[in-house]
Coordinates of C-alpha atoms in Angstrom, one line a residue:
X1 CA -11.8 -38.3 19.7
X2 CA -9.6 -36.8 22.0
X3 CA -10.8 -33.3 21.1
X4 CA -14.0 -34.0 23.4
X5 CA -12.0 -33.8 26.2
X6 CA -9.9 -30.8 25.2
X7 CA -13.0 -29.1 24.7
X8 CA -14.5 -29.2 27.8
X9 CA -11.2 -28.4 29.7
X10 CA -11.0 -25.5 26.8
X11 CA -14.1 -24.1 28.0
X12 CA -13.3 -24.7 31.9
X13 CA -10.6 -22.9 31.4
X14 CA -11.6 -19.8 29.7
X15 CA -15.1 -19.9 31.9
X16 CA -12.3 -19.6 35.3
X17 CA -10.4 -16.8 33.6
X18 CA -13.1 -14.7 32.4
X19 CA -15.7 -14.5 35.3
X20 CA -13.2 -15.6 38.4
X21 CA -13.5 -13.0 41.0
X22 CA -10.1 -12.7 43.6
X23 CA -11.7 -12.8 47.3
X24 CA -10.0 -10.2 47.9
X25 CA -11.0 -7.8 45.3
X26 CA -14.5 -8.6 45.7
X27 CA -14.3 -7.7 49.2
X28 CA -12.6 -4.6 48.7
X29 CA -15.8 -3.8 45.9
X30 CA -18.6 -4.5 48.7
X31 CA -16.4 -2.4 51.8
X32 CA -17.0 0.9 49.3
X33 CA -19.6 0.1 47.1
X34 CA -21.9 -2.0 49.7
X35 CA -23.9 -4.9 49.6
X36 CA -26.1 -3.3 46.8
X37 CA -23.9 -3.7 44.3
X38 CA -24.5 0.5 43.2
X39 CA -21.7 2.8 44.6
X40 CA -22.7 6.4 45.5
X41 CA -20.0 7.1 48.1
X42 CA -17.5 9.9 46.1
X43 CA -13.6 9.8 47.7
X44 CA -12.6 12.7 49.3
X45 CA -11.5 15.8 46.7
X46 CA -8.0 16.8 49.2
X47 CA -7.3 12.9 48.7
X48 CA -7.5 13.1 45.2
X49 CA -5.6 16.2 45.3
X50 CA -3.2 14.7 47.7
X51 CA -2.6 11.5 45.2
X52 CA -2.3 13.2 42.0
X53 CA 0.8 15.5 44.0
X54 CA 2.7 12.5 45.1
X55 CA 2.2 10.8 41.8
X56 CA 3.6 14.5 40.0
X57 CA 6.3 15.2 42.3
X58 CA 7.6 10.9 42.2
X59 CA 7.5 11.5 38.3
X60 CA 10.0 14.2 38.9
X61 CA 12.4 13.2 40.7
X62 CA 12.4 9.6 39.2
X63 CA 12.4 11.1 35.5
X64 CA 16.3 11.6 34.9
X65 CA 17.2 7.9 36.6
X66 CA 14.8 6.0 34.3
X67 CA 16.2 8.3 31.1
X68 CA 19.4 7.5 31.8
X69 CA 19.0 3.8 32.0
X70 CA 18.0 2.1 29.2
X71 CA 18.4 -1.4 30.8
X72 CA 16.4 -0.2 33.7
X73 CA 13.5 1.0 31.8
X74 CA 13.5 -1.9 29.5
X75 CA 12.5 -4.2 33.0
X76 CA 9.4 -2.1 32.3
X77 CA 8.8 -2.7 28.9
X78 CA 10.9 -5.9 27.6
X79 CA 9.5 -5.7 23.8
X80 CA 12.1 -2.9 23.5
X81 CA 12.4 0.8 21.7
X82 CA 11.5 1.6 17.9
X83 CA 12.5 5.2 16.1
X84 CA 9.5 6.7 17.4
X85 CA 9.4 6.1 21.1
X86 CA 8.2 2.8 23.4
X87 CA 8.5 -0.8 23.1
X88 CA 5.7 -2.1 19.9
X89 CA 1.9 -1.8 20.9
X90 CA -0.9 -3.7 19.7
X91 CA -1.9 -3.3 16.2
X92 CA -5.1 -3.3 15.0
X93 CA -5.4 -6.9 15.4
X94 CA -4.4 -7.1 18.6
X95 CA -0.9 -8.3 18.2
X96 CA 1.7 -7.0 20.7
X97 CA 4.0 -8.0 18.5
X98 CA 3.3 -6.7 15.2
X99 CA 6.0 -4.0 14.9
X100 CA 9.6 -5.2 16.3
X101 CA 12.6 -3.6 16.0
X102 CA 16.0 -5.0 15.0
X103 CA 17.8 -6.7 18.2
X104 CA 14.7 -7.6 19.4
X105 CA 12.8 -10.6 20.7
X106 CA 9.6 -9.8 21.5
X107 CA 6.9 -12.3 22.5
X108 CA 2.8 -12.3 23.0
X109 CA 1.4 -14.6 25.3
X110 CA -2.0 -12.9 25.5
X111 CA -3.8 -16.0 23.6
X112 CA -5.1 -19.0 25.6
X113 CA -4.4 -20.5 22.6
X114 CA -1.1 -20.4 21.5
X115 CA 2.0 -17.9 22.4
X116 CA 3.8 -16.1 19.9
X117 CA 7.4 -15.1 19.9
X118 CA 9.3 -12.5 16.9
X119 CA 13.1 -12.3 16.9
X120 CA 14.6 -9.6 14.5
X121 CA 18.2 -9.1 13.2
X122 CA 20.9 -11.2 13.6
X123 CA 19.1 -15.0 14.3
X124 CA 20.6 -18.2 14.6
X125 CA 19.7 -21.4 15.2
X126 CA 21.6 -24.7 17.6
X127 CA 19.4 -27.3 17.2
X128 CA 21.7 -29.6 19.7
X129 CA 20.6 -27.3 22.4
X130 CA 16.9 -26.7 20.9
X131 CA 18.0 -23.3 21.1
X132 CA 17.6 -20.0 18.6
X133 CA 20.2 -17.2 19.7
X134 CA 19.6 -13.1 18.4
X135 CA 22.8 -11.4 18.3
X136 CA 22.4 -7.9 19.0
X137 CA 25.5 -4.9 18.0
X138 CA 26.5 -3.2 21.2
X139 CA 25.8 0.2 21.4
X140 CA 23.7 2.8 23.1
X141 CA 20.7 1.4 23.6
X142 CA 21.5 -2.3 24.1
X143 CA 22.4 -4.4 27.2
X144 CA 25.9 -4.6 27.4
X145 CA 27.3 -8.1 28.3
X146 CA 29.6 -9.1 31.0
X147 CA 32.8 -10.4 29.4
X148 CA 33.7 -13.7 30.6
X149 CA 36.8 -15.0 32.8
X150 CA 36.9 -18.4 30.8
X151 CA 37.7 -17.6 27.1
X152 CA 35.5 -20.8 26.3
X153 CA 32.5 -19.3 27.8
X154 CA 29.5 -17.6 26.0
X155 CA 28.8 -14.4 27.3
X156 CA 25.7 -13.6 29.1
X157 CA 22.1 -14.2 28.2
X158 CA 20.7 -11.1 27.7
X159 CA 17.4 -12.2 27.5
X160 CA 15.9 -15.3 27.7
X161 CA 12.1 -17.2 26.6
X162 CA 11.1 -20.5 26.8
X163 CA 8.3 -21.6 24.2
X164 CA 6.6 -24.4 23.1
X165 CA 5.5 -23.3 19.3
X166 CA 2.1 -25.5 19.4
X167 CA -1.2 -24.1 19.2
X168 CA -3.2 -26.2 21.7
X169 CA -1.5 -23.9 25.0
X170 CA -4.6 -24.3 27.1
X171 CA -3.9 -28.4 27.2
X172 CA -1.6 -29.4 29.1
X173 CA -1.5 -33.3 28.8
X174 CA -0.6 -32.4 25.4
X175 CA 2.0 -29.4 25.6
X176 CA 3.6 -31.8 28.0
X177 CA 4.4 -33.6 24.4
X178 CA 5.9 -31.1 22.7
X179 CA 9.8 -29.9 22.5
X180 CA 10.4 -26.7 24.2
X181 CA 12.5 -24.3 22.5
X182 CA 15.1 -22.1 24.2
X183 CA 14.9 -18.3 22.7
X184 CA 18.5 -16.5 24.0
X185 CA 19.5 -12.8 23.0
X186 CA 23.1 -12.4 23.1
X187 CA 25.4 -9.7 22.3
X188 CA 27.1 -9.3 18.6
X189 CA 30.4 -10.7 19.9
X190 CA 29.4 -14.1 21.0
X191 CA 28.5 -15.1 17.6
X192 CA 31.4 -16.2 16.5
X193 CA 30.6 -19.2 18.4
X194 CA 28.0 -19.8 16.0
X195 CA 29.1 -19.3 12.8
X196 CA 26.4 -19.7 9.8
X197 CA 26.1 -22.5 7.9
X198 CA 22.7 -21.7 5.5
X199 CA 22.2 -18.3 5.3
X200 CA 18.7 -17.2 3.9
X201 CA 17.5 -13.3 3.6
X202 CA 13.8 -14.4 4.0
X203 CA 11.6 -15.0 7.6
X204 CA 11.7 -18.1 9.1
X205 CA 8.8 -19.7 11.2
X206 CA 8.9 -22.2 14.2
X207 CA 6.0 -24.6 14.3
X208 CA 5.6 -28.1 15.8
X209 CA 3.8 -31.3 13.8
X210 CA 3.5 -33.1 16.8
X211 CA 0.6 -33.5 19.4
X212 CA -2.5 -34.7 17.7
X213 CA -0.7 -34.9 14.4
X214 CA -2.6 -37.5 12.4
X215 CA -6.0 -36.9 13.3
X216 CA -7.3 -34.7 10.2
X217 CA -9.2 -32.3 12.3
X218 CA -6.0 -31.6 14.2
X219 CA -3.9 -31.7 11.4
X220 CA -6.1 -28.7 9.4
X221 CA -7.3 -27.2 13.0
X222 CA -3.8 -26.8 14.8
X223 CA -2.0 -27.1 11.9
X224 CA -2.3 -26.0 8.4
X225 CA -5.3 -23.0 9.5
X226 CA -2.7 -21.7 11.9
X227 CA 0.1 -21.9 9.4
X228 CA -1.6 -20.4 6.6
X229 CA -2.7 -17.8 9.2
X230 CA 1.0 -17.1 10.1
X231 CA 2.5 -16.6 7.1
X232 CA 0.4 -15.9 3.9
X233 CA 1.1 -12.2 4.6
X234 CA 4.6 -12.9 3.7
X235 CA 4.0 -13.8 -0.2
X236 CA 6.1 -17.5 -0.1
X237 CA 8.9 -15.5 1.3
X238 CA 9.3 -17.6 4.1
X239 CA 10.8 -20.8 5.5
X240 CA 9.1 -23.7 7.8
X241 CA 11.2 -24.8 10.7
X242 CA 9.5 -27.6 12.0
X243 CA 9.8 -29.8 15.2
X244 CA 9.0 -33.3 15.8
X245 CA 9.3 -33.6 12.1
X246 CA 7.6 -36.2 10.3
X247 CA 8.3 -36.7 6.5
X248 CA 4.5 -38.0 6.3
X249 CA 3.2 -35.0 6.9
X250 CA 5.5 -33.3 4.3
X251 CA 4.5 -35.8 1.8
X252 CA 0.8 -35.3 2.9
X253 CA 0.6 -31.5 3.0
X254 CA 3.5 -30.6 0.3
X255 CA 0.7 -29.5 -2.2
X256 CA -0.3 -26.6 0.4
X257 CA 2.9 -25.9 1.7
X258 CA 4.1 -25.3 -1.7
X259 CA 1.9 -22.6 -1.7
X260 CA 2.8 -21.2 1.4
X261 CA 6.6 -20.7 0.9
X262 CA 8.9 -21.4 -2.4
X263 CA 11.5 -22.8 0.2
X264 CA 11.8 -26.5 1.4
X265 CA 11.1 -27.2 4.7
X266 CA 13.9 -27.6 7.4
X267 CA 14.0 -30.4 10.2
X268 CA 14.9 -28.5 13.1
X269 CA 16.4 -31.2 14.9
X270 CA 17.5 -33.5 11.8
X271 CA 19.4 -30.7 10.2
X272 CA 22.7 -30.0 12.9
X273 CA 23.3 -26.9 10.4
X274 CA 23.4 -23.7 12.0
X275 CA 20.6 -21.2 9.2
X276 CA 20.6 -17.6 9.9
X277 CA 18.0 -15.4 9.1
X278 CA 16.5 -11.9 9.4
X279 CA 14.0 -12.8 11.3
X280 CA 11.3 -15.8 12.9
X281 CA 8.3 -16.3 13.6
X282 CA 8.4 -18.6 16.8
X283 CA 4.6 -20.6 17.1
X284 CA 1.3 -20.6 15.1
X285 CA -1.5 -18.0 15.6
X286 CA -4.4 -19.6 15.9
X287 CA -8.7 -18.0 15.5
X288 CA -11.1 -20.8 16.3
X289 CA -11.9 -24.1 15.3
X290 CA -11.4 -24.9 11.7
X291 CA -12.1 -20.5 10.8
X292 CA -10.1 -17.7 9.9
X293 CA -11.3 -14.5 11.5
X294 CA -11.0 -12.2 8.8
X295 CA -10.4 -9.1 11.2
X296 CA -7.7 -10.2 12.6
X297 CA -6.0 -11.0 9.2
X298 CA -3.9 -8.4 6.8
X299 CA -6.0 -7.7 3.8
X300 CA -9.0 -8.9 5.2
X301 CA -8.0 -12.6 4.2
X302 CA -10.8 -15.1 5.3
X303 CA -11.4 -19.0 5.2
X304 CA -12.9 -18.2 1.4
X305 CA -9.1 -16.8 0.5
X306 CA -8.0 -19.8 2.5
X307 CA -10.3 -22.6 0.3
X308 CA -8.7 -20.7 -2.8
X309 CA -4.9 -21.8 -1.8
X310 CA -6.7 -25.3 -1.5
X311 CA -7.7 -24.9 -5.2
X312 CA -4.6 -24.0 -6.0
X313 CA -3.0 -26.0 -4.1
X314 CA -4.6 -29.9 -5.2
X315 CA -5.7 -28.8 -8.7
X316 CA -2.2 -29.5 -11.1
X317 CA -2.6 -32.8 -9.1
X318 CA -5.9 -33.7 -10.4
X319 CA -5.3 -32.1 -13.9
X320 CA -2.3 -35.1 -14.2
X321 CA -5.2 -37.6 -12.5
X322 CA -7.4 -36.5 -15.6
X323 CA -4.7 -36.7 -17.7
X324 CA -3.3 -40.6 -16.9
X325 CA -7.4 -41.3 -17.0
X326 CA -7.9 -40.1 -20.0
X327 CA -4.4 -41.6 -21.8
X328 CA -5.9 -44.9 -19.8
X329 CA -9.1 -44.8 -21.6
X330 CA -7.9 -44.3 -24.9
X331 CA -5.6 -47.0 -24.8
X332 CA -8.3 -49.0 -23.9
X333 CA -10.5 -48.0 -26.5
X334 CA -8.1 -48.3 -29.2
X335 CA -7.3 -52.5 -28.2
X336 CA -11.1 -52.8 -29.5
X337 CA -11.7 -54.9 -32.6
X338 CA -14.3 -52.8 -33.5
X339 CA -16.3 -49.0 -32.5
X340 CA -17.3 -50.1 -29.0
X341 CA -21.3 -49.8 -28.5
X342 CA -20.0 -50.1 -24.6
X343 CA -18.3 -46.8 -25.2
X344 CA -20.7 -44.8 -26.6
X345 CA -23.5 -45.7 -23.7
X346 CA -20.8 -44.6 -21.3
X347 CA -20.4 -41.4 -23.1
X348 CA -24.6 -40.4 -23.1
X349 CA -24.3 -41.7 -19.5
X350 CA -21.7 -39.2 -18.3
X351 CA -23.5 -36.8 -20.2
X352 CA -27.2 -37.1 -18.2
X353 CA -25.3 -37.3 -14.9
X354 CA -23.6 -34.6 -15.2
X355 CA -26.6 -32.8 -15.1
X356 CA -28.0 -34.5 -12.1
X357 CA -26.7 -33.9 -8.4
X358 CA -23.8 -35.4 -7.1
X359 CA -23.8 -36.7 -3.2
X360 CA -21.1 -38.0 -1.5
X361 CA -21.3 -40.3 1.6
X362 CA -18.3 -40.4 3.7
X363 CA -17.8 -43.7 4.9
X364 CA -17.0 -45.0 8.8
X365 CA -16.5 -48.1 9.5
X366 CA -16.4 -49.8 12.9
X367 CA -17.9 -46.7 15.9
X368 CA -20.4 -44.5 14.5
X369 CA -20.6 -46.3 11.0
X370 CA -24.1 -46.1 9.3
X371 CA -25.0 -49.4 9.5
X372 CA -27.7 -49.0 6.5
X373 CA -25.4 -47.2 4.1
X374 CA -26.5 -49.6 1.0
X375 CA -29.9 -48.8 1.5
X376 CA -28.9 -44.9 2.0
X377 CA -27.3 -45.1 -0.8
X378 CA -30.2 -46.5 -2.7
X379 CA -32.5 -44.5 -1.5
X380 CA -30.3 -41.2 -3.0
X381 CA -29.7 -42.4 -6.1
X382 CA -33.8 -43.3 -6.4
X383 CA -34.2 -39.5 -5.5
X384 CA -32.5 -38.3 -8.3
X385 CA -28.5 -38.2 -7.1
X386 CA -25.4 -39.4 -8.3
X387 CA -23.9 -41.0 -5.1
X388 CA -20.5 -41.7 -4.6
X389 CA -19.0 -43.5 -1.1
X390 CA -15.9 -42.3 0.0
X391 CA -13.7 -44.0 2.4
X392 CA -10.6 -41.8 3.6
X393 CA -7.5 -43.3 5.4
X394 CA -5.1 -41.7 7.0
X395 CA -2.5 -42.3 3.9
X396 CA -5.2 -41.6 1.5
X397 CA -3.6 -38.6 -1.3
X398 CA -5.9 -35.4 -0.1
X399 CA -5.8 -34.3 -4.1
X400 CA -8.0 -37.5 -4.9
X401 CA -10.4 -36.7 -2.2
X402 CA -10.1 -32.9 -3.1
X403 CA -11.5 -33.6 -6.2
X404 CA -14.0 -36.2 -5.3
X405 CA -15.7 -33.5 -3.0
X406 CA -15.2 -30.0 -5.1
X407 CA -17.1 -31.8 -7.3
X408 CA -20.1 -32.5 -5.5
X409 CA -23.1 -30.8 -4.4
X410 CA -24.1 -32.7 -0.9
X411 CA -21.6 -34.4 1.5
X412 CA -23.4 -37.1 4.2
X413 CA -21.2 -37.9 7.1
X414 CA -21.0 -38.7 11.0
X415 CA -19.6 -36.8 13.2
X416 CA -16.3 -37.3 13.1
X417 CA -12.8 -36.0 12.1
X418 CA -13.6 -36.9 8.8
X419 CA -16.0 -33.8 8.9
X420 CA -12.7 -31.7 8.3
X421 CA -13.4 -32.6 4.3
X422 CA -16.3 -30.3 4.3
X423 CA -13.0 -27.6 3.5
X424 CA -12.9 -29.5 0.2
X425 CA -16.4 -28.6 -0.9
X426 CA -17.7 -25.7 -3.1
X427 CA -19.6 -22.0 -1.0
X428 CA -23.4 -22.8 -1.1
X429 CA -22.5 -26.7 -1.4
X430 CA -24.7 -29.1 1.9
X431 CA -23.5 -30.4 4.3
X432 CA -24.9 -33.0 6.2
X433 CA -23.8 -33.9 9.3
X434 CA -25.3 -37.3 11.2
X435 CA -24.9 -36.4 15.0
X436 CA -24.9 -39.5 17.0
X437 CA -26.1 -39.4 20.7
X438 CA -24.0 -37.5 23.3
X439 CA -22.5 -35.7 20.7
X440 CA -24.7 -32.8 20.1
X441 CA -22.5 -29.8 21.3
X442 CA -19.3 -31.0 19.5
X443 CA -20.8 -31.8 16.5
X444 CA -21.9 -28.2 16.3
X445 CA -18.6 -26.3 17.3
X446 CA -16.3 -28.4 15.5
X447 CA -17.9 -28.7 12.1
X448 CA -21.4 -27.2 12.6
X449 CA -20.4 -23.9 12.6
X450 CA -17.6 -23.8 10.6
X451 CA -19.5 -25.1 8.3
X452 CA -21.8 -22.0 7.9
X453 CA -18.8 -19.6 8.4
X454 CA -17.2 -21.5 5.2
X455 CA -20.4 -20.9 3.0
X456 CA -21.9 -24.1 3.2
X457 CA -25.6 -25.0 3.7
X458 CA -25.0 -27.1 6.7
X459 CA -27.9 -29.4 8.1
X460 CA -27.2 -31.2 11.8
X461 CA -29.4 -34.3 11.9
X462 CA -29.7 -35.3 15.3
X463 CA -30.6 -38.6 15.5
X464 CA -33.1 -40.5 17.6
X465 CA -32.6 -42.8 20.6
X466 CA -34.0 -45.6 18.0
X467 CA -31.7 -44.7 15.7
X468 CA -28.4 -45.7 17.6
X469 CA -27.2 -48.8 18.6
X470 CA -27.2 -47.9 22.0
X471 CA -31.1 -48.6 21.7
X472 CA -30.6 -52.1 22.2
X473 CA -28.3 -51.9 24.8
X474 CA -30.1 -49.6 27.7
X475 CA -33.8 -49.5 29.5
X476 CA -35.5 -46.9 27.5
X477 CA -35.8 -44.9 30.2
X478 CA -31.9 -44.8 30.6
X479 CA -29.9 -41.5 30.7
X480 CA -27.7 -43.0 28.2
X481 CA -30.8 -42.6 25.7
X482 CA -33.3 -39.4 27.2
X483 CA -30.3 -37.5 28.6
X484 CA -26.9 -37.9 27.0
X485 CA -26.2 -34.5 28.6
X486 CA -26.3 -35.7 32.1
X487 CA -23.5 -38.9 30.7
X488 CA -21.8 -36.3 29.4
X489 CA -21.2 -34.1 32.7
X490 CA -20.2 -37.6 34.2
X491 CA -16.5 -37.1 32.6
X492 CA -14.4 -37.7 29.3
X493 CA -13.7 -41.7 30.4
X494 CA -18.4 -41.6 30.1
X495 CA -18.4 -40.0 26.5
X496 CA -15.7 -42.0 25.6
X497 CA -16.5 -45.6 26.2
X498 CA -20.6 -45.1 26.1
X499 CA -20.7 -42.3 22.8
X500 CA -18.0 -42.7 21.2
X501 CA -16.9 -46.5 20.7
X502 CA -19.8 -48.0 21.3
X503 CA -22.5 -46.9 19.1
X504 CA -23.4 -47.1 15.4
X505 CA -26.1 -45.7 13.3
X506 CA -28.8 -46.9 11.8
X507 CA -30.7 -44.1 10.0
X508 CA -34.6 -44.3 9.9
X509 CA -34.8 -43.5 5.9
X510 CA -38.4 -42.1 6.1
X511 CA -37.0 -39.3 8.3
X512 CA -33.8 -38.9 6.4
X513 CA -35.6 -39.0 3.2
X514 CA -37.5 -35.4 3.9
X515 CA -34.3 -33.9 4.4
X516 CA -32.9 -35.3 1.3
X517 CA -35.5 -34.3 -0.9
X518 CA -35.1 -30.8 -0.1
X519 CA -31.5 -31.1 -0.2
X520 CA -32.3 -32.2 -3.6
X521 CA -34.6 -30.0 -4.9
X522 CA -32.0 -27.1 -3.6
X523 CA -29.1 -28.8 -5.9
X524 CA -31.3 -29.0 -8.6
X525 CA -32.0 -24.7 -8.2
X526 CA -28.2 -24.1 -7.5
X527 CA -27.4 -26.2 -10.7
X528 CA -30.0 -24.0 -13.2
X529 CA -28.8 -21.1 -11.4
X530 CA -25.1 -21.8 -12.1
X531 CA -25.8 -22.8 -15.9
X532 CA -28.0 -19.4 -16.5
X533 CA -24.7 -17.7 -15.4
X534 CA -22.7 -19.5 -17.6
X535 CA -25.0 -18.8 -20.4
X536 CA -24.7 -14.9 -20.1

């Protein structure tokens, strides 16, 4: 739920940055270019000749002083030198960061999303000071430190970030949560006050599991997306260094992070060790809600390559679920006295429903529930469908709802963060999502269009004022019911208590039902047109 909120304080935000006009420079655009808005005054040619001088002959004599200070001219540019000239510039993807030299701590704060900091060479990490320290050789073109009066003392900081490696940046009710990590370049000599413990010649990355950990949307949204985002460039040649660790969310998400890296996860703060590596990663990069922006990815990766890793990821789960069935069935068959009529109707049954649509209805219970789910799923299975209800928790295994949904054809849900599962289903699978009063616009950018970016054939059905609970509560006339939009612009604390926990669903069947049939008459086409394939 809380993701309401953070969504219009998302928007807010980026609305101020992009079209806020300083008073200042807006009046300095209507003293030349007039009230008009269209500029035809020209400046004067001897000024421009007068400027370009100064800047030539300032160039000049400032030339040989910024040459022959390297510490000086890295004030200037702080991401450092490479073989070839200047500090890194943005890659084709737009990050600052991509190319970073060894001794060097580079970091991208560019996103309104999430920051991201690289340190290459020599890194350490102190977890008792939530600290990670680059040790950089002295020589020509490094800072040299001041050595200390006190032989206890470190030497200086030669550089120093703070970061908080979450990818919600924009919020700050929530990065107010999360540990901040300390990022200190140091010269080569002070390492000996940190000896290594682990050493590892692969990258490391810095991500946080705390926040909004254990909401699923969050979990995939600001978690696992970003992760996968991070590091599948790096081949499993790379280790997770997580804060606010939670052994939960390893047990929940080992199956995918197994595919990520071949390495075990370290608890930043739980493990005192001091690991050195090559290189980390320090935060999550992030694209937009539950997508993967291809362009922005090496190889062209995109939310398809993503839903692969999930396939890879669940599947030896569910081939050893298949497995205990099957060795459960046959033990089962084999205690009969006698060849089991029982059996073989089972058998032919399997057999026609296989060839018959399979929906899934993802169960609420409590806010937003459908209040006539029996008689929903009556209604599909008198269409034609083979329905299955699914009812996640929050310690539900993800392989058994995995395979529940990659198997199906349709998915029925409310809005919710249960709409995350729709990653679970097949390209060119529906999705339908119930969108409950007041909930139109998040509905849409959370799972909506996702959705369609994923491959799905999404359907939104928006639900009538007769359709909600809220029906019963309010005049008819009521904004609650004609103009949620208008609640809406009231404040989070409105959405909250009015949309959110105090309304259920009751669908009007006759209106659902024309949606359903074409949904079914589409499952049936996709089904004929997968088995001709097969066939050829």
């Amino acid at each position: 739920m809380v993701k309401y909120q953070r969504y219009n304080l998302y928007n807010h935000w980026k609305k101020n940055k992009e079209y806020m006009v300083d008073d200042d420079e807006e009046s300095y655009f209507h003293s030349i270019c007039g009230n008009s808005g269209y500029c035809n005054k020209k400046p004067s040619p001897k000024l421009l000749y007068f400027i370009i001088i100064s800047l030539l002959s300032c160039s000049l004599i400032l030339a040989p002083q910024i040459l022959s200070s390297n510490s000086n001219f890295l004030l200037f540019y702080p991401f450092g030198f490479d073989d070839e000239g200047l500090g890194s510039e943005p890659d084709r993807n737009g990050f600052l960061c991509s190319s970073v030299p060894n001794g060097t701590l580079c970091c991208d704060r560019s996103s309104i999303r999430s920051d991201i900091c690289i340190m290459k060479g020599d890194v350490r990490t102190h977890s008792a000071s939530s600290s990670i320290f680059l040790y950089r050789n002295n020589g020509v073109n490094d800072f040299v430190s001041v050595p200390s009066t006190d032989e206890n003392d470190e030497p200086e900081v030669i550089q120093h970030e703070k970061i908080k490696p979450y990818s919600r940046k924009w919020e700050t009710s929530v990065m107010d949560t999360i540990d901040e990590l300390n990022l200190n370049v140091k010269g080569k000599e002070s390492g000996i006050h940190h000896g290594c413990e682990v050493q590892y010649n692969v990258t490391a990355v810095f991500f946080s599991t705390g926040g909004y950990t254990g909401n699923l949307y969050h979990e995939f949204n600001d978690g696992i997306l970003p992760l996968y985002i991070t590091s599948q460039h790096l081949n499993k040649k790379v280790v997770f260094v997580i804060l606010e660790y939670h052994n939960w969310w390893i047990m929940k998400y080992g199956d995918i992070l197994s595919q990520l890296s071949d390495f075990p996860a370290i608890d930043f703060s739980g493990d005192k060790r001091i690991h050195c590596f090559p290189e980390a990663i320090v935060g999550l990069r992030i694209h937009d809600e539950l997508s993967v922006n291809s362009s922005l990815m090496e190889g062209n990766k995109s939310i398809r390559d993503f839903r692969e890793l999930l396939d890879q990821a669940y599947w030896p789960r569910i081939r050893g679920l298949i497995r205990e069935e099957g060795e459960a069935q046959s033990k089962t068959e084999k205690s009969s006295l006698s060849p089991s009529s029982h059996n073989l109707i089972e058998t032919i049954k399997e057999k026609q429903e296989s060839n018959r649509p399979k929906l899934v209805v993802v169960s609420r219970n409590g806010s937003r529930a459908i209040t006539n789910e029996d008689l929903l799923v009556n209604m599909a299975e008198d269409i034609g469908f083979v329905v299955e209800v699914l009812r996640p928790q929050r310690t539900s295994e993800l392989a058994k709802a995995y395979r529940v949904l990659n198997s199906s054809d349709v998915m029925i849900g409310v809005h919710g963060a249960a709409m995350t599962h729709f990653l679970f289903m097949k390209p060119s699978s529906v999705f339908i999502q119930v969108i409950p009063l007041g909930t139109d616009w998040a509905a849409e950018n959370y799972y909506g269009e996702p959705a369609v970016k994923f491959g799905l054939r999404y359907i939104g059905y928006k639900i009538l004022p007769k359709e909600s609970s809220l029906y019963d509560d309010y005049d008819k006339n009521d904004p609650v019911l004609i103009d949620p939009q208008s609640v809406n612009e009231k404040g989070w604390e409105f959405t909250k208590k009015i949309y959110l926990d105090r309304q259920t669903v009751r669908l009007n069947l006759g209106r659902f039902r024309k949606r359903l049939l074409r949904v079914y008459y589409y499952s049936i086409a996709q089904k004929k047109k997968s088995l001709h394939h097969q066939s050829q």
